[in-house]
PDB file of C-alpha atoms and ligand atoms in Angstrom:
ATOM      1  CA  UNK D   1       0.000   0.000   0.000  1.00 52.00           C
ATOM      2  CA  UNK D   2       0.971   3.671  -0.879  1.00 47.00           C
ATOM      3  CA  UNK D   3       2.470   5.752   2.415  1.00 55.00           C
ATOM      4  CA  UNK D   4      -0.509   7.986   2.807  1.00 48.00           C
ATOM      5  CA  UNK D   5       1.674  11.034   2.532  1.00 81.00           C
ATOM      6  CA  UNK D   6       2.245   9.937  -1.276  1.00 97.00           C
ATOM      7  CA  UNK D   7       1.607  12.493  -3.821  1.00 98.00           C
ATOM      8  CA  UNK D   8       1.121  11.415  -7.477  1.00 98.00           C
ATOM      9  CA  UNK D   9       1.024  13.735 -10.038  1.00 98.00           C
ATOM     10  CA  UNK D  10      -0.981  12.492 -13.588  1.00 98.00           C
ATOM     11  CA  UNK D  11      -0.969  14.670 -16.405  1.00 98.00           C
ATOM     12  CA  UNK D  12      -4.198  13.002 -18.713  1.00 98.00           C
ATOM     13  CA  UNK D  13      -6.127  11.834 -16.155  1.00 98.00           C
ATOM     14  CA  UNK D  14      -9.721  12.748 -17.723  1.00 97.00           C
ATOM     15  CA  UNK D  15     -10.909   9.253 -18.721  1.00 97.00           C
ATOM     16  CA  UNK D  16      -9.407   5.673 -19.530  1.00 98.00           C
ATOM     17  CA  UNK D  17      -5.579   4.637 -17.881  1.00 98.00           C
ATOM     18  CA  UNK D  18      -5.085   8.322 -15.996  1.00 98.00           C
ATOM     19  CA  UNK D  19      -8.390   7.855 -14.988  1.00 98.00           C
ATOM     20  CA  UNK D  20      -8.109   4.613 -13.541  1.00 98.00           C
ATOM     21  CA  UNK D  21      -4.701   5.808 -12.220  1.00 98.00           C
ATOM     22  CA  UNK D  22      -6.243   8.361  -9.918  1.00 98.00           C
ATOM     23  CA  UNK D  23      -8.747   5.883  -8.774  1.00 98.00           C
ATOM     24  CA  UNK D  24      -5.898   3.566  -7.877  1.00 98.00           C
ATOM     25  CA  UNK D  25      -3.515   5.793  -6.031  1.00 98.00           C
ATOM     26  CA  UNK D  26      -6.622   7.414  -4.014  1.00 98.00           C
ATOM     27  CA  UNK D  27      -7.653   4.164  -3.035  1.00 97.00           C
ATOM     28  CA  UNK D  28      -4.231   3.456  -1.460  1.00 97.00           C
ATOM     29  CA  UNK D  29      -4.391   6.676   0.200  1.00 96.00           C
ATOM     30  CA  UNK D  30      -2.492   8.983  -1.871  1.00 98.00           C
ATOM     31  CA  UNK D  31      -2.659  12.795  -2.420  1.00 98.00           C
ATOM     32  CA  UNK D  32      -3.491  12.857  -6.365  1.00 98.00           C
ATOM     33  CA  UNK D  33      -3.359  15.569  -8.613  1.00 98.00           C
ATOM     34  CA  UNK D  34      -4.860  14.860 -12.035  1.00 98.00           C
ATOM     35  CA  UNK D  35      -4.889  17.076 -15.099  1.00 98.00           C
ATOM     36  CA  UNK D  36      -7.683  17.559 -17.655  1.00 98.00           C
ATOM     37  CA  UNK D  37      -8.295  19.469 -20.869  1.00 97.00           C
ATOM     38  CA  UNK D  38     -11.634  20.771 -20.207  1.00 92.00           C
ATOM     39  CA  UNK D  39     -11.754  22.860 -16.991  1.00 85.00           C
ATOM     40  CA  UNK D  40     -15.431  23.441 -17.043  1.00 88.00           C
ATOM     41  CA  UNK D  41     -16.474  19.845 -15.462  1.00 87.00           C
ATOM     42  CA  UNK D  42     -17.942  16.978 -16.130  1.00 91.00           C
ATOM     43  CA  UNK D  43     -15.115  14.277 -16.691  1.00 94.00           C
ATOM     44  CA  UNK D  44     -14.493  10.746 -14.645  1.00 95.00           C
ATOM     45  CA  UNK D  45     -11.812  12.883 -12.792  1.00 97.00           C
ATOM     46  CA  UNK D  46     -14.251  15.351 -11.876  1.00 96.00           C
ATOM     47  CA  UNK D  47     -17.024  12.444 -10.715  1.00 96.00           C
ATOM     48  CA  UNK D  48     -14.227  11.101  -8.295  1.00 97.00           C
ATOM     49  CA  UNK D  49     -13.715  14.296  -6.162  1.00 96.00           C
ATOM     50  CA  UNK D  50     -16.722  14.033  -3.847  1.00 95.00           C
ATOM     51  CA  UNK D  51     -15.326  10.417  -2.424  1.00 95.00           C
ATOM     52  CA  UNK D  52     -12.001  11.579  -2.248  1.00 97.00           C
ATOM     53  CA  UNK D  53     -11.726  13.312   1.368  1.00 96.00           C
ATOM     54  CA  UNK D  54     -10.441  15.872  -0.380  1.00 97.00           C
ATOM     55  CA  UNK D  55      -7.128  14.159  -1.663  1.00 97.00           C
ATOM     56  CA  UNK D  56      -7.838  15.273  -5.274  1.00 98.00           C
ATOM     57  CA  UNK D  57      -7.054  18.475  -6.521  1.00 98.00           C
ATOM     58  CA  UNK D  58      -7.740  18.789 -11.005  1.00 98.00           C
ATOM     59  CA  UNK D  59      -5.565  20.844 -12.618  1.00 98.00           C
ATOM     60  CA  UNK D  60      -6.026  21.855 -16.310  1.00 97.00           C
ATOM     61  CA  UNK D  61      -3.217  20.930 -18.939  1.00 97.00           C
ATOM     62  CA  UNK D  62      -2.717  20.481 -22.636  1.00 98.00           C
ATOM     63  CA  UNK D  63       0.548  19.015 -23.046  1.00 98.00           C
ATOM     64  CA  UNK D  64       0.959  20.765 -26.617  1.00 98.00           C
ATOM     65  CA  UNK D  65       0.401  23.685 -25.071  1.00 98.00           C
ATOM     66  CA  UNK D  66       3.668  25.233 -23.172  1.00 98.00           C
ATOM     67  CA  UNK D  67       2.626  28.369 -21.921  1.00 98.00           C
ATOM     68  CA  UNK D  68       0.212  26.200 -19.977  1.00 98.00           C
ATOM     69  CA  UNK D  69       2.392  23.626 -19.044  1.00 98.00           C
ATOM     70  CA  UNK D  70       4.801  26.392 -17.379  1.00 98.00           C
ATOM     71  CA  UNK D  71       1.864  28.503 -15.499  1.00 98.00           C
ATOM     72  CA  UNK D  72       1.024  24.306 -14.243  1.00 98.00           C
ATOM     73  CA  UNK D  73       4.640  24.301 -12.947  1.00 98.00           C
ATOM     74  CA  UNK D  74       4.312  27.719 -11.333  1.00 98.00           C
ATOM     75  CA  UNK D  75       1.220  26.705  -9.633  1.00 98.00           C
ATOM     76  CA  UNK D  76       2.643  23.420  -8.743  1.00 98.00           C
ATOM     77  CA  UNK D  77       5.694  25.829  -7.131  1.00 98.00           C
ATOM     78  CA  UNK D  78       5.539  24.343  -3.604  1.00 96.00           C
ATOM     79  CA  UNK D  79       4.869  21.051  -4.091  1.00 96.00           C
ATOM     80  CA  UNK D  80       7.217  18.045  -4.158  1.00 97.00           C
ATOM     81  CA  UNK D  81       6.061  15.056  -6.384  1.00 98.00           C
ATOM     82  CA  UNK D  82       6.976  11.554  -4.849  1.00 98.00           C
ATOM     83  CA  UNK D  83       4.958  10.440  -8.640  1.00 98.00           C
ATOM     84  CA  UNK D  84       5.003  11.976 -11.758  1.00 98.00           C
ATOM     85  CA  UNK D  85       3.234  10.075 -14.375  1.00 98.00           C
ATOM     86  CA  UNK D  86       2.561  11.955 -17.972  1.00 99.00           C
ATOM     87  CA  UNK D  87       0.276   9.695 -19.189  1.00 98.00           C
ATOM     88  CA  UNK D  88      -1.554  11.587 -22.007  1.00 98.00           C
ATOM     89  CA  UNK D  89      -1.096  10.009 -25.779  1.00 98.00           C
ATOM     90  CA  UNK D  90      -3.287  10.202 -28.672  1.00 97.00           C
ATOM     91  CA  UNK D  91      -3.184   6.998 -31.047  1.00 96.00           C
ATOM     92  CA  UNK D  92      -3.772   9.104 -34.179  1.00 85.00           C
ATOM     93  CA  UNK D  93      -6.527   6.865 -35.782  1.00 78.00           C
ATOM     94  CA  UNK D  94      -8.925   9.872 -36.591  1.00 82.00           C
ATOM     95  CA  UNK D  95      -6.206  11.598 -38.418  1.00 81.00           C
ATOM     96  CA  UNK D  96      -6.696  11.949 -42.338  1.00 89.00           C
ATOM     97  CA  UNK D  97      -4.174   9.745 -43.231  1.00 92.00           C
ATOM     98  CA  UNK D  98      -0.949   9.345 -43.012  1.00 93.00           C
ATOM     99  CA  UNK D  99       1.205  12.394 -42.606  1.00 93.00           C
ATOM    100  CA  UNK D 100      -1.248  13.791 -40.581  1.00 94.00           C
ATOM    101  CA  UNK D 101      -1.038  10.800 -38.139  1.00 94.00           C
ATOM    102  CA  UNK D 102       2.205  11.288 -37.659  1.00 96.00           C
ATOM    103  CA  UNK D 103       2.298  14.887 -37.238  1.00 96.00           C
ATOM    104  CA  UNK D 104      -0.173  14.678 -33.934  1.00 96.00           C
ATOM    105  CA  UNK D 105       1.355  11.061 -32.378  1.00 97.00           C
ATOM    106  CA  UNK D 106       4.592  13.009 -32.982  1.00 98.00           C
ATOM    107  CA  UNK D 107       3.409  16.296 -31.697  1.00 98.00           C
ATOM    108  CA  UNK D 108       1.775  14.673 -28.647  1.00 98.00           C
ATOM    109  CA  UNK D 109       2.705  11.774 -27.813  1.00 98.00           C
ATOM    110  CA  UNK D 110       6.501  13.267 -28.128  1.00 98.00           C
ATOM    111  CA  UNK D 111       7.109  16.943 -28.049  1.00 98.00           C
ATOM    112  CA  UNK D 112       4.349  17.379 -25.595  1.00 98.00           C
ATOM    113  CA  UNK D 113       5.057  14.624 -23.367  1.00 98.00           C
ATOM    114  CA  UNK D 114       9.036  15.286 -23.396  1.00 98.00           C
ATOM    115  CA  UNK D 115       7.846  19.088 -22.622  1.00 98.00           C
ATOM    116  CA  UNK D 116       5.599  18.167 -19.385  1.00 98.00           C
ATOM    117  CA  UNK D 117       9.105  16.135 -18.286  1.00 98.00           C
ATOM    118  CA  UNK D 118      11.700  18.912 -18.816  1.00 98.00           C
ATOM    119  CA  UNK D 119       8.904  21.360 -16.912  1.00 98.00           C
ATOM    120  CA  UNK D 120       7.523  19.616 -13.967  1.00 98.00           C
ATOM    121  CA  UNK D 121      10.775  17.407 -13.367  1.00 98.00           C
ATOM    122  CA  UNK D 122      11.964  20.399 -11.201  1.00 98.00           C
ATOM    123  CA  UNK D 123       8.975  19.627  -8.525  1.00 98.00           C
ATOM    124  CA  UNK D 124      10.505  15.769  -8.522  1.00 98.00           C
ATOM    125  CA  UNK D 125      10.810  14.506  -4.409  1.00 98.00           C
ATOM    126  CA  UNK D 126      14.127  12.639  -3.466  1.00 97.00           C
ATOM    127  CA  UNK D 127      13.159   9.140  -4.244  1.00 97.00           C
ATOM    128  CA  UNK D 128      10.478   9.827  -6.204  1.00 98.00           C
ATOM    129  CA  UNK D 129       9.259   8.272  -9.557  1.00 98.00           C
ATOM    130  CA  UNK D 130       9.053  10.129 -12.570  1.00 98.00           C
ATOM    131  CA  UNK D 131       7.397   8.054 -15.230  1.00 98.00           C
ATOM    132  CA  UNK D 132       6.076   8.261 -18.953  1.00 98.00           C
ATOM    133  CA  UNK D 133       3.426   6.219 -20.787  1.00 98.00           C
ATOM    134  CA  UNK D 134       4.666   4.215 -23.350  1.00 98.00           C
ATOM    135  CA  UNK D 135       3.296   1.069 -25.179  1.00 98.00           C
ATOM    136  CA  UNK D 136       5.087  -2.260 -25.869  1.00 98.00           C
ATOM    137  CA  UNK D 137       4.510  -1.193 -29.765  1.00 97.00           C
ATOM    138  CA  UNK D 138       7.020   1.081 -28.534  1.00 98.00           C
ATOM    139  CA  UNK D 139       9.775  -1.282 -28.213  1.00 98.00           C
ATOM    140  CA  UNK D 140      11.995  -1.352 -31.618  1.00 97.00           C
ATOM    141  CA  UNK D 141      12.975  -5.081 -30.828  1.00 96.00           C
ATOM    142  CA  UNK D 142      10.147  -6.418 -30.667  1.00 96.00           C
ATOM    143  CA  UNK D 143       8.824  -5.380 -33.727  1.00 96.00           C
ATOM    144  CA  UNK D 144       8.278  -8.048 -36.155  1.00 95.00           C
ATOM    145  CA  UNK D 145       4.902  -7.331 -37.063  1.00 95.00           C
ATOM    146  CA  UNK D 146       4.795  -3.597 -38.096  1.00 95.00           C
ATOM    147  CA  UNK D 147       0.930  -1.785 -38.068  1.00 92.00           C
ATOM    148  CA  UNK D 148       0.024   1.231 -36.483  1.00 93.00           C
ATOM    149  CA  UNK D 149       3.411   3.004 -37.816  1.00 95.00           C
ATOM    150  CA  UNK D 150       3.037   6.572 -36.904  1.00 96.00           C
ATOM    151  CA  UNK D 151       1.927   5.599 -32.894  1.00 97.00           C
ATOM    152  CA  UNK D 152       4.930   3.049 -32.489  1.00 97.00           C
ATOM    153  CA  UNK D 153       7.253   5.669 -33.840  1.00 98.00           C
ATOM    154  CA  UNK D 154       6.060   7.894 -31.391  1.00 98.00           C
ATOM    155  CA  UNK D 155       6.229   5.705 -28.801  1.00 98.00           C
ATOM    156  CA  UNK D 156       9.711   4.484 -29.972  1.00 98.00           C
ATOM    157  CA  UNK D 157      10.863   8.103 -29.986  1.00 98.00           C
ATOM    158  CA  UNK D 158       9.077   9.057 -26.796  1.00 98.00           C
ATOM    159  CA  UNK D 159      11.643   6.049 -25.099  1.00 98.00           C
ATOM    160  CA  UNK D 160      14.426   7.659 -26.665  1.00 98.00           C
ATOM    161  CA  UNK D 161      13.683  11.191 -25.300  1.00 98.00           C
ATOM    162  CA  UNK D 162      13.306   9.877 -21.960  1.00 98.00           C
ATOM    163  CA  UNK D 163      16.841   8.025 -22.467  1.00 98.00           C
ATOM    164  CA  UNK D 164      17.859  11.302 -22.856  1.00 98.00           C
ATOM    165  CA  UNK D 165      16.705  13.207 -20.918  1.00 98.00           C
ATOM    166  CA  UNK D 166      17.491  10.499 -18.083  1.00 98.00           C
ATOM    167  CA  UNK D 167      21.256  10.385 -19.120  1.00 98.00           C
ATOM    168  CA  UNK D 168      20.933  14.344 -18.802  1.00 97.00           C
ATOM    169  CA  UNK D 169      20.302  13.707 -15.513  1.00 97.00           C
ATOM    170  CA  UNK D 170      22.197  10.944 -14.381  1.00 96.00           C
ATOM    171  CA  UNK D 171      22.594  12.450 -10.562  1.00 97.00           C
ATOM    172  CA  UNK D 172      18.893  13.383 -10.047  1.00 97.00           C
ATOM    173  CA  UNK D 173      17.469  11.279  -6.810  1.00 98.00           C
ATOM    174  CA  UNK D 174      14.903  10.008  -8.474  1.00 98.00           C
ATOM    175  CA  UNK D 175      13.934   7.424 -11.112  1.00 98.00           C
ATOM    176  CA  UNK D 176      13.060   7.385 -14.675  1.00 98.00           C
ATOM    177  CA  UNK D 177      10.398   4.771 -16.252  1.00 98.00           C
ATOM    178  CA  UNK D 178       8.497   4.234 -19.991  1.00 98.00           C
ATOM    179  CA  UNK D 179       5.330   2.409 -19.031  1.00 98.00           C
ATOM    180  CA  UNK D 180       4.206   0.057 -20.889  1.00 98.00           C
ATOM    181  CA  UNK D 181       0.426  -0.870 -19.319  1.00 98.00           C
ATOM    182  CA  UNK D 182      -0.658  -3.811 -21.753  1.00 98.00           C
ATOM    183  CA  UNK D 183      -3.423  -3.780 -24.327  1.00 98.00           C
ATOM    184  CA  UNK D 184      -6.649  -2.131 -22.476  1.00 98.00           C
ATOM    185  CA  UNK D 185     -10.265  -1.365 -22.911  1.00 98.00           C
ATOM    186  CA  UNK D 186     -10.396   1.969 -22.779  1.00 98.00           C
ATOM    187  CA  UNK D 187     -11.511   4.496 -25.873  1.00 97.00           C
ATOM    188  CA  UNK D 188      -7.982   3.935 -27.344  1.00 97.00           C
ATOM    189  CA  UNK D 189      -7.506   0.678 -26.740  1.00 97.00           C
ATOM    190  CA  UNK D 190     -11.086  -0.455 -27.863  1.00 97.00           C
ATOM    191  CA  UNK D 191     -13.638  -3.019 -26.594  1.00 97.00           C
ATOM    192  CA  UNK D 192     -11.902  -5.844 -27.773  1.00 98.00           C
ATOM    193  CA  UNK D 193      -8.471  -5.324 -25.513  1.00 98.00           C
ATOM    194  CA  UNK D 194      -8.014  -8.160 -23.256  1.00 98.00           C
ATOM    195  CA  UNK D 195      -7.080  -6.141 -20.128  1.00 98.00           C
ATOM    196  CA  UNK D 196      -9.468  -4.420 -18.165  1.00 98.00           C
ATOM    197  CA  UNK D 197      -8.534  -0.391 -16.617  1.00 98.00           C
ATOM    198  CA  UNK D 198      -8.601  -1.638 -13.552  1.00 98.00           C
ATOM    199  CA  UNK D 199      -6.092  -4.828 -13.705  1.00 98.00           C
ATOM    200  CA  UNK D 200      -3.767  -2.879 -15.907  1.00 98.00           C
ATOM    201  CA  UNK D 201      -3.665   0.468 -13.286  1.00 98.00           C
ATOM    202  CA  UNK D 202      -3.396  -1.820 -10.371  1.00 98.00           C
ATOM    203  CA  UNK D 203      -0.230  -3.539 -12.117  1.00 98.00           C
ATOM    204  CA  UNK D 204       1.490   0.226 -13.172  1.00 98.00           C
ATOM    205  CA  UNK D 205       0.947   1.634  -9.742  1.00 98.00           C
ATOM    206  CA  UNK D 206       2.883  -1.295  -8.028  1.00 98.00           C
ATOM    207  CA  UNK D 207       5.360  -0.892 -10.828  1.00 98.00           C
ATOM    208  CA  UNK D 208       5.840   3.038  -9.681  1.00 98.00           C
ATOM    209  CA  UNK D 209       5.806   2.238  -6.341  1.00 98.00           C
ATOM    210  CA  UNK D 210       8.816  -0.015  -7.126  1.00 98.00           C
ATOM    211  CA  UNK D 211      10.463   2.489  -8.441  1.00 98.00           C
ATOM    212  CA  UNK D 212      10.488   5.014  -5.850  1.00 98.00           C
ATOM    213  CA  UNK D 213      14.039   4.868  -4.212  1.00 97.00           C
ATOM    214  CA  UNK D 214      15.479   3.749  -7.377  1.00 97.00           C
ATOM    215  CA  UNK D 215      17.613   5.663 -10.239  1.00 97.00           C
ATOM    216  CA  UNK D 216      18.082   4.982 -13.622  1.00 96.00           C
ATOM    217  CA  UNK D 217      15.723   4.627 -16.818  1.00 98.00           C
ATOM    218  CA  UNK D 218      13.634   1.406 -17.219  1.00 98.00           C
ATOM    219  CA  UNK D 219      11.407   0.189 -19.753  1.00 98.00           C
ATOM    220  CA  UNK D 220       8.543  -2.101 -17.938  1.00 98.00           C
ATOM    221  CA  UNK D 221       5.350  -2.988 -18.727  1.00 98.00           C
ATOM    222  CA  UNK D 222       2.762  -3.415 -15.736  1.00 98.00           C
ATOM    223  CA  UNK D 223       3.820  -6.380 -14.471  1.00 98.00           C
ATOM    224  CA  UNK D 224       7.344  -5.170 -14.125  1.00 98.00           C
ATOM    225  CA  UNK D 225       8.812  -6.862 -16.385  1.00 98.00           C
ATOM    226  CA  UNK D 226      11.774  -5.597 -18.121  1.00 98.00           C
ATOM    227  CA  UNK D 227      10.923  -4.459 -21.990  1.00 98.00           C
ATOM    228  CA  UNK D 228      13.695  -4.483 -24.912  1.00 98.00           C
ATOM    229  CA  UNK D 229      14.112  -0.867 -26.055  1.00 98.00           C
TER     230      UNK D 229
HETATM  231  N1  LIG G 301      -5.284   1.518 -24.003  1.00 87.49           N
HETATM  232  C1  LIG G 301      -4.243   0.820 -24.394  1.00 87.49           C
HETATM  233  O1  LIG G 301      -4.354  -0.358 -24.761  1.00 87.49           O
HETATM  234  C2  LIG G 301      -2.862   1.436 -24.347  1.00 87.49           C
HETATM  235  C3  LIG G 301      -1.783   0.590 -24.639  1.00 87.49           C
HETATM  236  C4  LIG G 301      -0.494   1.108 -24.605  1.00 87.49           C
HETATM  237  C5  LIG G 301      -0.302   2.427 -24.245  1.00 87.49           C
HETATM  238  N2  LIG G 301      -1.365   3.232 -23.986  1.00 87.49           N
HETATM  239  C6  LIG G 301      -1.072   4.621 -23.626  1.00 87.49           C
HETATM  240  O2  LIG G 301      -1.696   4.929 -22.389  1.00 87.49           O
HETATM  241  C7  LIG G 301      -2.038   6.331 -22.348  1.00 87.49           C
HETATM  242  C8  LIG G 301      -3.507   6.475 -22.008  1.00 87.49           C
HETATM  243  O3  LIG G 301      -4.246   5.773 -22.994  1.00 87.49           O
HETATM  244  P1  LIG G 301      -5.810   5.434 -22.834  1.00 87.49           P
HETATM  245  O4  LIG G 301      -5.982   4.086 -23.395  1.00 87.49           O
HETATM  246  O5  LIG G 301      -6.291   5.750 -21.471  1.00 87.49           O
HETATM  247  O6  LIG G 301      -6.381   6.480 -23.894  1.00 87.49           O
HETATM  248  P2  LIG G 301      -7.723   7.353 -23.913  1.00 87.49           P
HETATM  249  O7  LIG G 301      -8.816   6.625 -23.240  1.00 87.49           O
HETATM  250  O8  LIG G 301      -7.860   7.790 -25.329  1.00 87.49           O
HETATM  251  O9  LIG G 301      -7.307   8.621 -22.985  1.00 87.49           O
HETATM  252  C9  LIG G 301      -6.295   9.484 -23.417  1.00 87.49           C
HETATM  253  C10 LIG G 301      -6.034  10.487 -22.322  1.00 87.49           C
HETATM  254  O10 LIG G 301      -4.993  11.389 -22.783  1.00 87.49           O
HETATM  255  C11 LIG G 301      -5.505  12.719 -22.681  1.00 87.49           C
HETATM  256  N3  LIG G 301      -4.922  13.569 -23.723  1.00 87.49           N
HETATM  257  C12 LIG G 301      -4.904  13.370 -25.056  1.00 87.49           C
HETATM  258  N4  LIG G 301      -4.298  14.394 -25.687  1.00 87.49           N
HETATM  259  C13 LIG G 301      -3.927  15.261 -24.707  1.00 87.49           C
HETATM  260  C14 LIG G 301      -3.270  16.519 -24.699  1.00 87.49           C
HETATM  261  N5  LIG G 301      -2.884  17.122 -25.833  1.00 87.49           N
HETATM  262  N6  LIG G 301      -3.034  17.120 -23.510  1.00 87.49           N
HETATM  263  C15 LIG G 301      -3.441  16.556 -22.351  1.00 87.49           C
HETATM  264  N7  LIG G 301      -4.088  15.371 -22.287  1.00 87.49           N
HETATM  265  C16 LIG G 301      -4.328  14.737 -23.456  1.00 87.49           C
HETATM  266  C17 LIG G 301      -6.999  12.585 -22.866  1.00 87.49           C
HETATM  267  O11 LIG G 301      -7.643  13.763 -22.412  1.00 87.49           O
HETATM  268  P3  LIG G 301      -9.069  14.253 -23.064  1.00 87.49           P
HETATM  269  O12 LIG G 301     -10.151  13.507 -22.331  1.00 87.49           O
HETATM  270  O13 LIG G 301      -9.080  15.712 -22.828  1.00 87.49           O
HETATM  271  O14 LIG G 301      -9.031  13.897 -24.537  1.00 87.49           O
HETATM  272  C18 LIG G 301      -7.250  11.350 -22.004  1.00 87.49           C
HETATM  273  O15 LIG G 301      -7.238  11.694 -20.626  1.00 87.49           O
HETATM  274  C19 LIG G 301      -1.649   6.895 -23.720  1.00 87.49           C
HETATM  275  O16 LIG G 301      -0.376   7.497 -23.640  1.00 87.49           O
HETATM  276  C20 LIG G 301      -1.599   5.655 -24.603  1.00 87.49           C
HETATM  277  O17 LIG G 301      -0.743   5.815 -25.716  1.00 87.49           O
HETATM  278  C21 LIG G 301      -2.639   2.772 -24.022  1.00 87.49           C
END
């Protein structure tokens, strides 16, 4: 179980996997903060603040937007994040065709992401966990059956930013981690995925939990097992 002192940060946390984050980490007795697009109301986040003895605070992000992002990490000022998930990623499958998938799983799923990192890292506890969402289509080894090209780039170059950005930081006390949180029903992943929100957000929060303490960059899935890059 989460120390009840814990304070996890998710940046996406409107619906699907953030969603079911939140839920996760409140129920082990976390402080949660949990991002949305839409500040007016009405999203699963919202829904979960009235049984949350007032451990959830909403916040409102757009990762592609960095003005925002940097008035978030002014507002955030005081705070010290034991987690820091940035789980927001768009799969690109209402995109007309194919440069324009690639433009917004780049755009989001990358720049924005990376940009969330670089900003909030500075609010990063000693010890803490500072994690990414990724997908196992992410992993360039294990790759043999190609589909869904633009996402799995983006996903493959998402796990080389954080590389990066964790090599740039070699001395930081905390730990760096690319998620990957199986296939799940959720609006991206579809009604057919074989995982449901709640197995696969039980699995990722153990896996962050693991990795407060720790240093270095991991790829894991939400088991904990170790993915090839
Ligand atoms: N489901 C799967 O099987 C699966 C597998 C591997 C990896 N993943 C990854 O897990 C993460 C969550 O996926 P999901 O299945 O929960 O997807 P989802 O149900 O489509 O939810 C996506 C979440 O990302 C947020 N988001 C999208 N664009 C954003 C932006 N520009 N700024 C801020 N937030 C943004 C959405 O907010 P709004 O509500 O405002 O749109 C929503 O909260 C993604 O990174 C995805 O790539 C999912």
């Amino acid at each position: 179980m989460a120390r009840p002192e814990l304070m996890v940060a998710i940046v996406g946390a409107s619906r699907g996997l953030g969603l079911g984050l939140a839920t996760e980490f409140l129920r082990r007795g976390a402080r949660v903060i949990g991002t949305v697009r839409e500040p007016a109301g009405g999203s699963g986040l919202h829904a979960l603040v009235g049984s949350a003895d007032g451990r959830l605070e909403i916040e409102t992000a757009d990762v592609t937007d960095g003005e925002g992002i940097a008035a978030l990490r002014q507002r955030l000022a005081r705070r010290r994040l034991d987690v820091l998930m940035v789980n927001a990623g768009v799969a690109g499958g209402d995109a007309q065709g194919y440069e324009e998938a690639f433009f917004r799983t780049m755009t989001v799923n990358v720049l924005g992401v990376m940009n969330v990192v670089r900003t909030l890292s500075v609010l990063m506890a000693d010890n803490g966990a500072l994690a990414v969402m990724s997908s196992g289509l992410g992993s360039v080894g294990r790759n043999s059956s190609g589909g869904m090209e633009p996402y799995r780039s983006s996903k493959a170059a998402l796990n080389q930013s954080l590389r990066s950005f964790a090599a740039e930081h070699a001395d930081a006390p905390w730990s760096t981690t690319a998620i990957a949180p199986g296939w799940v029903r959720t609006d991206m992943g579809g009604p057919g995925a074989p995982l449901d929100v709640e197995t696969s957000c039980r699995g990722v929060a153990d896996v962050l939990e693991s990795r407060l303490g720790g240093r270095g960059c991991a790829f894991l899935d939400y088991r904990g097992e170790v993915i090839p890059w």
